Amino acid sequence: EAAVTQSPRNKVAVTGGKVTLSCNQTNNHNNMYWYRQDTGHGLRLIHYSYGAGSTEKGDIPDGYKASRPSQENFSLILELATPSQTSVYFCASGGRGSEVFFGKGTRLTVV
Amino acid sequence: QQKVQQSPESLTVSEGAMASLNCTFSDGTSNNFRWYRQHSAKGLEVLVSIFSDGEKEEGRFTAHLNRANLHVSLHIREPQPSDSAVYLCAARNYNVLYFGSGTKLTVEP
């Protein structure tokens, strides 16, 4: 069964600190995505990747970096976390033309 | 860039009555559309994926796509209180999913 695993599931970070959210998929999908979800906004695309070594900017990339060191792993990095980045973050993977599978989400609180 | 708008923002229906949700999109080049359900900020459950104009049924969930009108809808037959959730519409462009802001559905017993 398709699986996307996010870690951590919950994170409290301090303003100005560095935060790394990790995502692992066992689906052998080329494409991976990071979204954030806030009330009234649905899911908004931050970064995505077409394969190992590639990262692309989504609709709201400011303040975020992404890293895709391997087919299986895709990280989202907040170099200087701010309270406005408090949100629920979802990772997803998908193949060309295939279904997109989502992780269970990471709740990030920046204080 | 695809823009997806959903309506209504919230909807309350009685158990057993049909629930209808709407989604409009800005870019007609999308080649497939999905409806997801999300219970209380948990994970996303895909309900229906539709790739061509017309109707696609998955159990009690039916999607209707009209690309000429840039519109896709979801109809839930005989909704139950357990269907109370946020429903998200998504349009896929070039391997990227773009989401609407969701419709909060409440099904009253």
PDB file of C-alpha atoms in Angstrom:
ATOM      1  CA  GLU A   1       0.000   0.000   0.000  1.00  0.00           C
ATOM      2  CA  ALA A   2       1.147   3.476  -0.877  1.00  0.00           C
ATOM      3  CA  ALA A   3       2.723   5.216   2.093  1.00  0.00           C
ATOM      4  CA  VAL A   4       3.914   8.725   2.871  1.00  0.00           C
ATOM      5  CA  THR A   5       5.412   9.240   6.311  1.00  0.00           C
ATOM      6  CA  GLN A   6       6.002  12.642   7.852  1.00  0.00           C
ATOM      7  CA  SER A   7       8.123  13.451  10.859  1.00  0.00           C
ATOM      8  CA  PRO A   8       7.732  14.941  13.317  1.00  0.00           C
ATOM      9  CA  ARG A   9       3.946  14.923  13.636  1.00  0.00           C
ATOM     10  CA  ASN A  10       4.013  17.839  16.023  1.00  0.00           C
ATOM     11  CA  LYS A  11       6.663  20.488  16.511  1.00  0.00           C
ATOM     12  CA  VAL A  12       7.002  23.600  18.628  1.00  0.00           C
ATOM     13  CA  ALA A  13       9.759  25.923  17.468  1.00  0.00           C
ATOM     14  CA  VAL A  14      11.046  29.285  18.626  1.00  0.00           C
ATOM     15  CA  THR A  15      11.028  32.352  16.441  1.00  0.00           C
ATOM     16  CA  GLY A  16      14.295  32.621  14.542  1.00  0.00           C
ATOM     17  CA  GLY A  17      15.135  28.970  14.946  1.00  0.00           C
ATOM     18  CA  LYS A  18      15.701  26.443  12.196  1.00  0.00           C
ATOM     19  CA  VAL A  19      13.066  23.813  11.536  1.00  0.00           C
ATOM     20  CA  THR A  20      13.307  20.782   9.287  1.00  0.00           C
ATOM     21  CA  LEU A  21      10.244  18.760   8.357  1.00  0.00           C
ATOM     22  CA  SER A  22      10.928  15.365   6.851  1.00  0.00           C
ATOM     23  CA  CYS A  23       8.965  13.219   4.459  1.00  0.00           C
ATOM     24  CA  ASN A  24       9.569   9.682   3.281  1.00  0.00           C
ATOM     25  CA  GLN A  25       7.664   7.787   0.601  1.00  0.00           C
ATOM     26  CA  THR A  26       7.812   4.116  -0.296  1.00  0.00           C
ATOM     27  CA  ASN A  27       5.770   4.469  -3.493  1.00  0.00           C
ATOM     28  CA  ASN A  28       8.733   4.953  -5.842  1.00  0.00           C
ATOM     29  CA  HIS A  29       7.052   8.130  -7.078  1.00  0.00           C
ATOM     30  CA  ASN A  30       9.060  10.732  -8.925  1.00  0.00           C
ATOM     31  CA  ASN A  31       7.002  13.681  -7.718  1.00  0.00           C
ATOM     32  CA  MET A  32       6.837  14.947  -4.169  1.00  0.00           C
ATOM     33  CA  TYR A  33       5.126  18.014  -2.730  1.00  0.00           C
ATOM     34  CA  TRP A  34       4.943  20.172   0.358  1.00  0.00           C
ATOM     35  CA  TYR A  35       1.716  22.027   1.173  1.00  0.00           C
ATOM     36  CA  ARG A  36       0.560  24.062   4.111  1.00  0.00           C
ATOM     37  CA  GLN A  37      -3.019  24.255   5.279  1.00  0.00           C
ATOM     38  CA  ASP A  38      -4.528  27.209   7.065  1.00  0.00           C
ATOM     39  CA  THR A  39      -8.141  27.914   7.870  1.00  0.00           C
ATOM     40  CA  GLY A  40      -9.881  29.437   4.864  1.00  0.00           C
ATOM     41  CA  HIS A  41      -7.064  28.661   2.450  1.00  0.00           C
ATOM     42  CA  GLY A  42      -7.289  24.981   1.708  1.00  0.00           C
ATOM     43  CA  LEU A  43      -3.871  23.521   0.828  1.00  0.00           C
ATOM     44  CA  ARG A  44      -1.288  25.840  -0.668  1.00  0.00           C
ATOM     45  CA  LEU A  45       1.738  24.557  -2.536  1.00  0.00           C
ATOM     46  CA  ILE A  46       5.131  25.555  -1.097  1.00  0.00           C
ATOM     47  CA  HIS A  47       7.692  23.471  -2.994  1.00  0.00           C
ATOM     48  CA  TYR A  48       7.685  20.367  -5.129  1.00  0.00           C
ATOM     49  CA  SER A  49      10.150  18.038  -6.779  1.00  0.00           C
ATOM     50  CA  TYR A  50      10.252  15.926  -9.908  1.00  0.00           C
ATOM     51  CA  GLY A  51      12.995  13.643  -8.678  1.00  0.00           C
ATOM     52  CA  ALA A  52      16.176  13.357  -6.661  1.00  0.00           C
ATOM     53  CA  GLY A  53      18.183  16.551  -6.786  1.00  0.00           C
ATOM     54  CA  SER A  54      15.349  18.724  -8.126  1.00  0.00           C
ATOM     55  CA  THR A  55      13.243  21.276  -6.294  1.00  0.00           C
ATOM     56  CA  GLU A  56      10.720  23.726  -7.711  1.00  0.00           C
ATOM     57  CA  LYS A  57       8.972  26.701  -6.185  1.00  0.00           C
ATOM     58  CA  GLY A  58       5.262  26.477  -5.660  1.00  0.00           C
ATOM     59  CA  ASP A  59       2.821  29.276  -4.992  1.00  0.00           C
ATOM     60  CA  ILE A  60       4.137  30.374  -1.580  1.00  0.00           C
ATOM     61  CA  PRO A  61       7.863  29.532  -1.364  1.00  0.00           C
ATOM     62  CA  ASP A  62       9.066  32.597   0.539  1.00  0.00           C
ATOM     63  CA  GLY A  63      10.680  31.658   3.838  1.00  0.00           C
ATOM     64  CA  TYR A  64      11.025  27.995   2.903  1.00  0.00           C
ATOM     65  CA  LYS A  65      13.684  25.837   1.307  1.00  0.00           C
ATOM     66  CA  ALA A  66      13.336  22.274   0.094  1.00  0.00           C
ATOM     67  CA  SER A  67      15.743  19.408  -0.349  1.00  0.00           C
ATOM     68  CA  ARG A  68      15.330  16.150  -2.282  1.00  0.00           C
ATOM     69  CA  PRO A  69      18.425  14.069  -1.617  1.00  0.00           C
ATOM     70  CA  SER A  70      16.890  10.821  -2.825  1.00  0.00           C
ATOM     71  CA  GLN A  71      13.816   9.400  -4.531  1.00  0.00           C
ATOM     72  CA  GLU A  72      12.321   8.555  -1.143  1.00  0.00           C
ATOM     73  CA  ASN A  73      13.022  11.680   0.905  1.00  0.00           C
ATOM     74  CA  PHE A  74      11.878  15.274   0.620  1.00  0.00           C
ATOM     75  CA  SER A  75      12.518  17.840   3.349  1.00  0.00           C
ATOM     76  CA  LEU A  76      11.087  21.272   4.012  1.00  0.00           C
ATOM     77  CA  ILE A  77      13.417  23.687   5.776  1.00  0.00           C
ATOM     78  CA  LEU A  78      12.532  26.850   7.617  1.00  0.00           C
ATOM     79  CA  GLU A  79      15.873  28.602   8.166  1.00  0.00           C
ATOM     80  CA  LEU A  80      14.430  31.386  10.324  1.00  0.00           C
ATOM     81  CA  ALA A  81      11.033  30.332  11.609  1.00  0.00           C
ATOM     82  CA  THR A  82       8.393  33.016  12.168  1.00  0.00           C
ATOM     83  CA  PRO A  83       4.984  32.861  13.910  1.00  0.00           C
ATOM     84  CA  SER A  84       3.300  33.320  10.497  1.00  0.00           C
ATOM     85  CA  GLN A  85       4.637  29.881   9.580  1.00  0.00           C
ATOM     86  CA  THR A  86       2.508  28.252  12.256  1.00  0.00           C
ATOM     87  CA  SER A  87       0.397  25.849  10.256  1.00  0.00           C
ATOM     88  CA  VAL A  88      -0.275  22.238   9.356  1.00  0.00           C
ATOM     89  CA  TYR A  89       2.116  20.943   6.712  1.00  0.00           C
ATOM     90  CA  PHE A  90       1.337  18.087   4.376  1.00  0.00           C
ATOM     91  CA  CYS A  91       3.735  16.106   2.235  1.00  0.00           C
ATOM     92  CA  ALA A  92       2.538  14.144  -0.780  1.00  0.00           C
ATOM     93  CA  SER A  93       3.909  11.913  -3.492  1.00  0.00           C
ATOM     94  CA  GLY A  94       2.607  11.083  -6.946  1.00  0.00           C
ATOM     95  CA  GLY A  95       3.686   9.448 -10.158  1.00  0.00           C
ATOM     96  CA  ARG A  96       3.021  10.627 -13.685  1.00  0.00           C
ATOM     97  CA  GLY A  97      -0.722  10.358 -14.177  1.00  0.00           C
ATOM     98  CA  SER A  98      -1.173   8.348 -10.994  1.00  0.00           C
ATOM     99  CA  GLU A  99      -2.954   9.098  -7.756  1.00  0.00           C
ATOM    100  CA  VAL A 100      -1.377  11.502  -5.267  1.00  0.00           C
ATOM    101  CA  PHE A 101      -0.935  10.190  -1.731  1.00  0.00           C
ATOM    102  CA  PHE A 102      -0.704  12.411   1.307  1.00  0.00           C
ATOM    103  CA  GLY A 103       0.996  12.037   4.647  1.00  0.00           C
ATOM    104  CA  LYS A 104      -0.905  12.594   7.891  1.00  0.00           C
ATOM    105  CA  GLY A 105       0.447  16.101   8.356  1.00  0.00           C
ATOM    106  CA  THR A 106       2.790  17.928  10.720  1.00  0.00           C
ATOM    107  CA  ARG A 107       1.415  20.534  13.086  1.00  0.00           C
ATOM    108  CA  LEU A 108       4.037  23.275  13.502  1.00  0.00           C
ATOM    109  CA  THR A 109       3.714  25.985  16.106  1.00  0.00           C
ATOM    110  CA  VAL A 110       6.245  28.816  16.108  1.00  0.00           C
ATOM    111  CA  VAL A 111       6.288  30.774  19.362  1.00  0.00           C
TER     112      VAL A 111
ATOM    113  CA  GLN B   1      -1.302  28.937 -12.441  1.00  0.00           C
ATOM    114  CA  GLN B   2      -4.560  27.221 -11.681  1.00  0.00           C
ATOM    115  CA  LYS B   3      -7.017  29.001  -9.372  1.00  0.00           C
ATOM    116  CA  VAL B   4      -9.663  26.838  -7.742  1.00  0.00           C
ATOM    117  CA  GLN B   5     -12.723  28.247  -5.998  1.00  0.00           C
ATOM    118  CA  GLN B   6     -15.232  26.238  -3.996  1.00  0.00           C
ATOM    119  CA  SER B   7     -18.775  27.012  -2.960  1.00  0.00           C
ATOM    120  CA  PRO B   8     -20.466  27.141  -0.613  1.00  0.00           C
ATOM    121  CA  GLU B   9     -17.996  27.728   2.213  1.00  0.00           C
ATOM    122  CA  SER B  10     -20.228  25.733   4.507  1.00  0.00           C
ATOM    123  CA  LEU B  11     -23.271  23.551   4.025  1.00  0.00           C
ATOM    124  CA  THR B  12     -25.658  21.880   6.442  1.00  0.00           C
ATOM    125  CA  VAL B  13     -27.935  19.084   5.282  1.00  0.00           C
ATOM    126  CA  SER B  14     -30.170  16.558   6.968  1.00  0.00           C
ATOM    127  CA  GLU B  15     -29.233  12.925   7.055  1.00  0.00           C
ATOM    128  CA  GLY B  16     -30.436  11.234   3.868  1.00  0.00           C
ATOM    129  CA  ALA B  17     -30.816  14.433   1.817  1.00  0.00           C
ATOM    130  CA  MET B  18     -28.574  14.996  -1.189  1.00  0.00           C
ATOM    131  CA  ALA B  19     -25.538  17.231  -0.605  1.00  0.00           C
ATOM    132  CA  SER B  20     -24.113  19.165  -3.567  1.00  0.00           C
ATOM    133  CA  LEU B  21     -20.751  20.930  -3.584  1.00  0.00           C
ATOM    134  CA  ASN B  22     -19.281  23.076  -6.350  1.00  0.00           C
ATOM    135  CA  CYS B  23     -15.866  23.922  -7.677  1.00  0.00           C
ATOM    136  CA  THR B  24     -14.785  26.269 -10.448  1.00  0.00           C
ATOM    137  CA  PHE B  25     -11.311  26.506 -11.895  1.00  0.00           C
ATOM    138  CA  SER B  26      -9.557  29.170 -13.938  1.00  0.00           C
ATOM    139  CA  ASP B  27      -7.425  27.165 -16.344  1.00  0.00           C
ATOM    140  CA  GLY B  28      -9.076  24.784 -18.768  1.00  0.00           C
ATOM    141  CA  THR B  29      -5.863  22.853 -19.456  1.00  0.00           C
ATOM    142  CA  SER B  30      -6.168  20.708 -16.314  1.00  0.00           C
ATOM    143  CA  ASN B  31      -6.503  17.085 -17.246  1.00  0.00           C
ATOM    144  CA  ASN B  32      -7.927  15.695 -14.062  1.00  0.00           C
ATOM    145  CA  PHE B  33      -9.829  16.694 -10.978  1.00  0.00           C
ATOM    146  CA  ARG B  34     -10.236  15.170  -7.552  1.00  0.00           C
ATOM    147  CA  TRP B  35     -12.451  15.487  -4.552  1.00  0.00           C
ATOM    148  CA  TYR B  36     -10.927  14.846  -1.118  1.00  0.00           C
ATOM    149  CA  ARG B  37     -12.496  14.559   2.299  1.00  0.00           C
ATOM    150  CA  GLN B  38     -10.751  15.671   5.465  1.00  0.00           C
ATOM    151  CA  HIS B  39     -12.008  14.951   8.979  1.00  0.00           C
ATOM    152  CA  SER B  40     -10.936  17.505  11.616  1.00  0.00           C
ATOM    153  CA  ALA B  41      -7.577  18.576  10.124  1.00  0.00           C
ATOM    154  CA  LYS B  42      -6.518  14.982   9.684  1.00  0.00           C
ATOM    155  CA  GLY B  43      -5.245  13.362   6.527  1.00  0.00           C
ATOM    156  CA  LEU B  44      -6.838  13.612   3.113  1.00  0.00           C
ATOM    157  CA  GLU B  45      -8.997  10.819   1.740  1.00  0.00           C
ATOM    158  CA  VAL B  46      -9.538  10.830  -2.018  1.00  0.00           C
ATOM    159  CA  LEU B  47     -13.193  10.261  -2.887  1.00  0.00           C
ATOM    160  CA  VAL B  48     -13.443  10.600  -6.657  1.00  0.00           C
ATOM    161  CA  SER B  49     -11.000  11.295  -9.485  1.00  0.00           C
ATOM    162  CA  ILE B  50     -12.478  12.402 -12.814  1.00  0.00           C
ATOM    163  CA  PHE B  51     -10.584  12.838 -16.071  1.00  0.00           C
ATOM    164  CA  SER B  52     -13.183  13.568 -18.748  1.00  0.00           C
ATOM    165  CA  ASP B  53     -16.431  15.468 -19.117  1.00  0.00           C
ATOM    166  CA  GLY B  54     -19.438  13.726 -17.673  1.00  0.00           C
ATOM    167  CA  GLU B  55     -20.059  11.760 -14.530  1.00  0.00           C
ATOM    168  CA  LYS B  56     -17.962   9.494 -12.330  1.00  0.00           C
ATOM    169  CA  GLU B  57     -19.508   7.555  -9.468  1.00  0.00           C
ATOM    170  CA  GLU B  58     -17.704   6.025  -6.512  1.00  0.00           C
ATOM    171  CA  GLY B  59     -20.238   4.537  -4.122  1.00  0.00           C
ATOM    172  CA  ARG B  60     -22.371   7.360  -2.714  1.00  0.00           C
ATOM    173  CA  PHE B  61     -20.115  10.022  -4.238  1.00  0.00           C
ATOM    174  CA  THR B  62     -20.654  11.290  -7.794  1.00  0.00           C
ATOM    175  CA  ALA B  63     -18.539  13.886  -9.544  1.00  0.00           C
ATOM    176  CA  HIS B  64     -19.691  15.852 -12.579  1.00  0.00           C
ATOM    177  CA  LEU B  65     -17.146  17.581 -14.806  1.00  0.00           C
ATOM    178  CA  ASN B  66     -17.903  20.245 -17.394  1.00  0.00           C
ATOM    179  CA  ARG B  67     -14.612  21.606 -18.688  1.00  0.00           C
ATOM    180  CA  ALA B  68     -16.246  24.065 -21.064  1.00  0.00           C
ATOM    181  CA  ASN B  69     -17.821  25.748 -18.032  1.00  0.00           C
ATOM    182  CA  LEU B  70     -14.680  25.239 -15.891  1.00  0.00           C
ATOM    183  CA  HIS B  71     -16.832  23.485 -13.331  1.00  0.00           C
ATOM    184  CA  VAL B  72     -16.774  20.285 -11.343  1.00  0.00           C
ATOM    185  CA  SER B  73     -19.286  19.277  -8.700  1.00  0.00           C
ATOM    186  CA  LEU B  74     -19.626  16.581  -6.070  1.00  0.00           C
ATOM    187  CA  HIS B  75     -22.939  15.041  -5.065  1.00  0.00           C
ATOM    188  CA  ILE B  76     -23.234  12.934  -1.959  1.00  0.00           C
ATOM    189  CA  ARG B  77     -26.165  10.582  -1.936  1.00  0.00           C
ATOM    190  CA  GLU B  78     -27.794   9.723   1.420  1.00  0.00           C
ATOM    191  CA  PRO B  79     -25.238  11.597   3.527  1.00  0.00           C
ATOM    192  CA  GLN B  80     -24.679  10.432   7.088  1.00  0.00           C
ATOM    193  CA  PRO B  81     -23.389  12.277  10.156  1.00  0.00           C
ATOM    194  CA  SER B  82     -20.056  10.513   9.623  1.00  0.00           C
ATOM    195  CA  ASP B  83     -19.753  12.394   6.322  1.00  0.00           C
ATOM    196  CA  SER B  84     -19.429  15.654   8.255  1.00  0.00           C
ATOM    197  CA  ALA B  85     -16.012  16.945   7.205  1.00  0.00           C
ATOM    198  CA  VAL B  86     -14.233  19.451   5.006  1.00  0.00           C
ATOM    199  CA  TYR B  87     -14.391  18.622   1.303  1.00  0.00           C
ATOM    200  CA  LEU B  88     -11.573  19.804  -0.908  1.00  0.00           C
ATOM    201  CA  CYS B  89     -11.588  20.087  -4.668  1.00  0.00           C
ATOM    202  CA  ALA B  90      -8.287  19.822  -6.537  1.00  0.00           C
ATOM    203  CA  ALA B  91      -7.273  20.382 -10.158  1.00  0.00           C
ATOM    204  CA  ARG B  92      -4.173  18.770 -11.550  1.00  0.00           C
ATOM    205  CA  ASN B  93      -1.916  20.729 -13.937  1.00  0.00           C
ATOM    206  CA  TYR B  94       1.395  19.275 -15.100  1.00  0.00           C
ATOM    207  CA  ASN B  95       1.690  16.869 -12.167  1.00  0.00           C
ATOM    208  CA  VAL B  96       0.835  19.521  -9.562  1.00  0.00           C
ATOM    209  CA  LEU B  97      -2.410  19.608  -7.567  1.00  0.00           C
ATOM    210  CA  TYR B  98      -4.055  22.961  -6.900  1.00  0.00           C
ATOM    211  CA  PHE B  99      -6.666  23.066  -4.156  1.00  0.00           C
ATOM    212  CA  GLY B 100      -9.708  25.108  -3.374  1.00  0.00           C
ATOM    213  CA  SER B 101     -10.300  26.442   0.128  1.00  0.00           C
ATOM    214  CA  GLY B 102     -12.820  23.755   0.990  1.00  0.00           C
ATOM    215  CA  THR B 103     -16.476  23.334   1.886  1.00  0.00           C
ATOM    216  CA  LYS B 104     -17.341  22.423   5.452  1.00  0.00           C
ATOM    217  CA  LEU B 105     -20.204  19.930   5.362  1.00  0.00           C
ATOM    218  CA  THR B 106     -22.326  19.221   8.406  1.00  0.00           C
ATOM    219  CA  VAL B 107     -24.836  16.365   8.255  1.00  0.00           C
ATOM    220  CA  GLU B 108     -27.479  16.558  10.951  1.00  0.00           C
ATOM    221  CA  PRO B 109     -29.204  13.412  12.240  1.00  0.00           C
TER     222      PRO B 109
END
